[in-house]
Structure formats: structure tokens, C-alpha cells
């Protein structure tokens, strides 16, 4: 089955405005149109509206890196799904490990955000992944099960076409320690099996499962050729055109 493929960059809390504009211009000039591939960048909230406008005539769409689940209210410092949508984003990143581990987001928060995103026609990209000690204790499958089931609680089958999952082992994020293609593939198959148990094989075979964690120009080819890796979510290497372009343009 041909699945959606998504190549995504997560800028995290990097770039000032002019650098962000220059990066988007460089990326849009260098990305090649490849059948079936989608390109997304997760932008810091203050630049989301401008960068979304800049992306309008390019192959890239934008997303926010986080949001709160309420539409509005007295939640100082938060941004709402309505605002994210209003800024022109197509995607929303939910449950990134930095949100879970630095800002203590729970599976319940993640689930509320997924539901809010769907209500506002944003496409949730849900991040899951185990810590190093969880992998060493053979708890990877349990963690994935808890995070995937938690995120998708009460999500209707009909909404699943809008959802993608990013498998990001926490020990591989920003560490330069990439998961081998085989380790990633195994986790992706586990994620599909969990989804199969929840929604059946059509959905589990069609949902895009991305890999993230130290993806670089020199390891993308090995990851991308795996059957169950449908694209990548890239942090550090999405911040420079010279790194991100070879990733998004990797040969089929
Ligand atoms: P990295 O980050 O590519 O810098 O490891 C990935 C991510 O956090 O999404």
C-alpha cells in the first residue's frame, strides 16, 4: 500500500526572524517535487503567521510545535488551536519528548490536544518514544503502547486519516546517536500493530509513521528505505539548507 510520506523539520526554539525567512527561502528554492511526498516545517509561534504566508507558494506547509487544548481563556503564555489555525498552519506537533519530559506533559494532555487539533482541522503529528533506561529495561513496547493508546483515546476511526505518528526514541534526539534502520523499523512495526488492535489493518497500514532522532544527510537513505518508515521528523539538521535539503530530496 502506498502511504502518505511526510518530511518534516522541527525548528524548536532556534532562529530569529530574518534567519527564519532566509531559511524558508533557501529551502523552497532547493526542494524538488517528488511524487507523494509532503513537506512540513514546525515554526516557533511568533513567526508562524509570516512564515506560513511565505510558504504559500512553496511545497512546504507549516505547523506549530505545541498548543494548549482550550479555545480561549485565562491561560497566560499559551496559544490556542484557533490561533494556530488562524496563523495558517496545517499541522500541529503534539507530545514531543521535550514537551513530555521538560514541561511534564502527560498522555492525557496529549490526548486533549489531539482532540482539540481535530476539532480545528489541524493535522496532529503525535510524537512517541522511549527513554534510554526504558529501552535498556526492555520496556520500549510498553511505553509505545501507553503513549499511542493514550494519545488516541476516544479518537474516531474517521479522524485517523488526519493523524501521523513520529517515533522518536528519546535517546536519539539531539544526541547524534541515531537508531539503526532496523531498530527504527521494529518500533514502527510495533506502532502499526498497536494501531491495528485499535482500528484494524486498513488504518494501521495507511497511517504515516515517521522516524525522528539525529536524522542527518548521511543516515537518511538507510532509514528511508525501510518499509515502515514513511518520512522523518528532523530537529538539528532542519536548521540549515545544506543539511535539510539533502534529507528532503533523498532518492526514492
Ligand atoms: P534531532 O531532533 O533531529 O535534533 O535529534 C529531532 C526532534 O526532536 O524532533
Coordinates of C-alpha atoms and ligand atoms in Angstrom, one line a residue:
X1 CA 0.0 0.0 0.0
X2 CA 1.2 3.5 -0.9
X3 CA 1.2 5.6 2.2
X4 CA 1.5 9.4 2.7
X5 CA 5.1 10.3 3.2
X6 CA 6.0 13.4 5.3
X7 CA 9.4 15.0 5.6
X8 CA 9.2 17.4 8.5
X9 CA 11.6 19.9 10.2
X10 CA 11.2 20.9 13.8
X11 CA 13.0 24.2 14.4
X12 CA 12.4 24.0 18.2
X13 CA 13.5 27.4 19.9
X14 CA 16.0 28.4 17.2
X15 CA 16.3 31.2 14.7
X16 CA 15.5 34.9 14.8
X17 CA 13.0 36.3 12.3
X18 CA 15.4 37.2 9.5
X19 CA 17.2 33.9 9.7
X20 CA 13.9 32.1 9.6
X21 CA 12.8 34.0 6.5
X22 CA 16.2 33.2 4.8
X23 CA 16.0 29.6 5.7
X24 CA 12.5 29.2 4.2
X25 CA 13.6 31.0 1.0
X26 CA 16.6 28.7 0.7
X27 CA 14.5 25.6 1.3
X28 CA 11.8 26.5 -1.1
X29 CA 14.4 27.2 -3.8
X30 CA 16.1 23.8 -3.3
X31 CA 13.3 21.3 -2.6
X32 CA 12.4 19.0 -5.5
X33 CA 8.9 18.0 -6.2
X34 CA 8.8 14.2 -5.6
X35 CA 5.5 12.4 -6.1
X36 CA 3.6 11.7 -3.0
X37 CA 6.0 13.5 -0.7
X38 CA 4.7 16.2 1.7
X39 CA 7.0 18.7 3.3
X40 CA 6.2 20.4 6.7
X41 CA 8.1 22.7 9.0
X42 CA 7.3 23.3 12.6
X43 CA 7.9 27.0 13.3
X44 CA 8.3 28.9 16.6
X45 CA 4.9 30.5 17.3
X46 CA 5.9 34.2 16.9
X47 CA 6.9 33.6 13.3
X48 CA 4.1 31.1 12.4
X49 CA 1.9 33.6 10.5
X50 CA 4.6 35.2 8.4
X51 CA 6.3 32.0 7.6
X52 CA 3.0 30.4 6.7
X53 CA 2.4 33.2 4.2
X54 CA 5.9 32.8 2.8
X55 CA 5.3 29.1 2.3
X56 CA 2.0 29.7 0.5
X57 CA 3.6 29.4 -3.0
X58 CA 6.1 26.7 -2.0
X59 CA 6.0 22.9 -1.4
X60 CA 6.2 23.4 2.3
X61 CA 3.3 23.7 4.7
X62 CA 3.7 24.8 8.3
X63 CA 2.8 23.6 11.8
X64 CA 3.1 24.8 15.4
X65 CA 5.3 22.9 17.8
X66 CA 2.8 23.0 20.6
X67 CA -0.5 24.5 21.7
X68 CA -3.0 24.4 24.6
X69 CA -6.2 22.4 24.2
X70 CA -8.7 25.1 25.1
X71 CA -10.1 27.5 22.5
X72 CA -9.5 30.6 24.6
X73 CA -9.4 31.7 28.2
X74 CA -7.2 32.9 31.1
X75 CA -4.1 30.7 30.2
X76 CA -1.3 33.2 30.2
X77 CA 1.5 32.3 27.8
X78 CA -0.4 29.6 26.0
X79 CA -1.6 29.6 22.4
X80 CA -4.9 28.0 21.2
X81 CA -5.7 25.7 18.3
X82 CA -7.8 28.6 16.9
X83 CA -4.8 30.8 16.9
X84 CA -2.6 28.2 15.3
X85 CA -5.2 27.6 12.6
X86 CA -5.6 31.3 12.1
X87 CA -1.8 31.7 11.5
X88 CA -2.1 29.4 8.5
X89 CA -0.7 26.2 10.0
X90 CA -1.7 22.8 8.6
X91 CA 0.0 20.6 11.2
X92 CA 0.4 20.6 15.0
X93 CA 3.2 18.7 16.7
X94 CA 1.8 17.0 19.8
X95 CA 3.6 15.3 22.7
X96 CA 7.2 16.0 21.5
X97 CA 9.6 14.4 24.1
X98 CA 10.8 17.8 25.1
X99 CA 7.2 18.7 25.9
X100 CA 6.7 15.5 27.8
X101 CA 10.0 15.5 29.7
X102 CA 10.9 19.2 30.3
X103 CA 7.3 20.5 30.6
X104 CA 5.7 17.4 32.1
X105 CA 3.0 16.8 29.5
X106 CA 1.0 13.7 30.2
X107 CA -0.6 11.2 27.9
X108 CA -3.9 12.8 29.0
X109 CA -2.7 16.3 27.9
X110 CA -1.6 14.8 24.6
X111 CA -5.0 13.2 24.1
X112 CA -6.8 16.5 24.8
X113 CA -4.5 18.3 22.3
X114 CA -5.1 15.7 19.6
X115 CA -8.9 16.1 20.1
X116 CA -8.6 19.9 20.0
X117 CA -6.5 19.8 16.9
X118 CA -9.0 17.7 15.1
X119 CA -11.9 20.0 16.1
X120 CA -9.9 22.8 14.5
X121 CA -8.9 21.0 11.3
X122 CA -5.3 20.8 12.2
X123 CA -3.4 17.6 11.4
X124 CA -1.9 16.2 14.6
X125 CA 1.6 14.7 14.4
X126 CA 1.9 12.7 17.6
X127 CA 5.4 12.0 18.9
X128 CA 6.1 8.9 20.9
X129 CA 9.3 7.2 22.1
X130 CA 11.1 5.6 24.9
X131 CA 13.9 6.9 27.2
X132 CA 17.2 5.2 27.2
X133 CA 16.6 3.4 30.5
X134 CA 13.2 2.2 29.2
X135 CA 14.9 0.7 26.2
X136 CA 17.6 -0.9 28.4
X137 CA 14.9 -2.4 30.6
X138 CA 13.0 -3.8 27.6
X139 CA 10.1 -1.5 28.2
X140 CA 10.0 0.0 24.7
X141 CA 6.9 -1.8 23.6
X142 CA 5.0 -1.0 26.9
X143 CA 5.9 2.7 26.6
X144 CA 4.8 2.9 22.9
X145 CA 1.6 1.1 23.8
X146 CA 0.9 3.5 26.7
X147 CA 1.7 6.6 24.6
X148 CA -0.1 5.6 21.4
X149 CA -3.2 4.3 23.2
X150 CA -3.2 7.4 25.5
X151 CA -2.9 9.8 22.6
X152 CA -5.7 8.1 20.6
X153 CA -8.2 7.6 23.4
X154 CA -11.7 8.3 22.0
X155 CA -10.4 9.3 18.6
X156 CA -12.9 8.2 15.9
X157 CA -11.7 5.9 13.1
X158 CA -12.9 8.6 10.7
X159 CA -10.4 11.1 12.0
X160 CA -7.4 8.8 11.7
X161 CA -6.6 9.9 8.1
X162 CA -5.5 13.2 9.5
X163 CA -3.1 11.8 12.0
X164 CA 0.5 10.9 11.7
X165 CA 2.9 9.4 14.3
X166 CA 6.5 10.3 14.8
X167 CA 8.6 7.6 16.5
X168 CA 11.4 9.5 18.3
X169 CA 13.4 7.4 20.7
X170 CA 14.4 10.0 23.4
X171 CA 18.0 8.7 23.5
X172 CA 18.4 9.6 19.8
X173 CA 17.1 13.1 20.0
X174 CA 19.8 15.8 19.7
X175 CA 22.5 13.2 20.7
X176 CA 23.9 12.3 17.4
X177 CA 23.0 8.7 18.3
X178 CA 20.6 7.7 15.5
X179 CA 18.5 4.5 15.9
X180 CA 19.7 1.9 13.3
X181 CA 17.2 1.5 10.5
X182 CA 16.4 -2.0 11.9
X183 CA 15.7 -0.7 15.4
X184 CA 13.5 2.1 14.0
X185 CA 11.7 -0.4 11.7
X186 CA 11.0 -2.7 14.6
X187 CA 9.5 0.1 16.6
X188 CA 7.4 1.3 13.6
X189 CA 6.0 -2.2 13.2
X190 CA 5.1 -2.3 16.9
X191 CA 3.3 1.1 16.5
X192 CA 1.4 -0.3 13.5
X193 CA 0.4 -3.4 15.5
X194 CA -0.9 -1.2 18.4
X195 CA -2.9 0.8 15.9
X196 CA -4.2 -2.4 14.2
X197 CA -5.5 -3.5 17.6
X198 CA -7.4 -0.2 18.0
X199 CA -8.6 0.5 14.4
X200 CA -7.9 -2.5 12.2
X201 CA -5.4 -3.2 9.5
X202 CA -6.6 -0.7 6.9
X203 CA -5.8 2.2 9.2
X204 CA -2.6 0.6 10.6
X205 CA -1.3 0.1 7.1
X206 CA -2.2 3.5 5.9
X207 CA -1.1 5.8 8.8
X208 CA 2.2 7.5 8.2
X209 CA 4.8 6.7 10.8
X210 CA 7.8 8.9 10.7
X211 CA 11.2 8.4 12.4
X212 CA 12.9 11.2 14.3
X213 CA 16.2 11.4 16.3
X214 CA 19.5 12.6 14.9
X215 CA 18.4 12.2 11.2
X216 CA 21.2 13.7 9.1
X217 CA 22.1 13.8 5.4
X218 CA 24.4 10.8 5.8
X219 CA 21.9 8.4 7.5
X220 CA 18.6 9.4 5.8
X221 CA 19.0 6.9 2.9
X222 CA 19.3 3.9 5.2
X223 CA 16.2 4.9 7.3
X224 CA 14.1 5.9 4.3
X225 CA 14.5 2.6 2.5
X226 CA 12.8 0.7 5.3
X227 CA 9.2 -0.4 4.5
X228 CA 7.6 1.0 7.6
X229 CA 9.4 4.4 7.7
X230 CA 7.2 6.9 5.9
X231 CA 9.3 10.0 6.3
X232 CA 11.3 11.8 9.0
X233 CA 10.9 14.5 11.7
X234 CA 14.2 16.4 11.8
X235 CA 15.5 18.7 14.5
X236 CA 19.1 20.0 14.3
X237 CA 19.6 19.1 10.7
X238 CA 16.4 21.1 9.7
X239 CA 18.0 24.4 10.6
X240 CA 20.4 24.7 7.6
X241 CA 19.5 24.4 4.0
X242 CA 22.8 22.4 3.4
X243 CA 21.6 19.8 5.8
X244 CA 17.8 19.7 5.3
X245 CA 17.8 19.8 1.5
X246 CA 19.7 16.5 1.0
X247 CA 17.3 14.9 3.5
X248 CA 14.0 16.1 1.9
X249 CA 15.4 15.3 -1.6
X250 CA 16.7 11.8 -0.7
X251 CA 16.3 9.5 -3.6
X252 CA 13.4 7.0 -3.7
Ligands
LIG1 P1 17.2 15.9 16.3 O1 15.7 16.2 16.9 O2 17.0 15.7 14.8 O3 18.0 17.2 16.6 O4 17.7 14.7 17.0 C1 14.6 15.5 16.5 C2 13.3 16.0 17.1 O5 13.4 16.4 18.3 O6 12.3 16.1 16.5

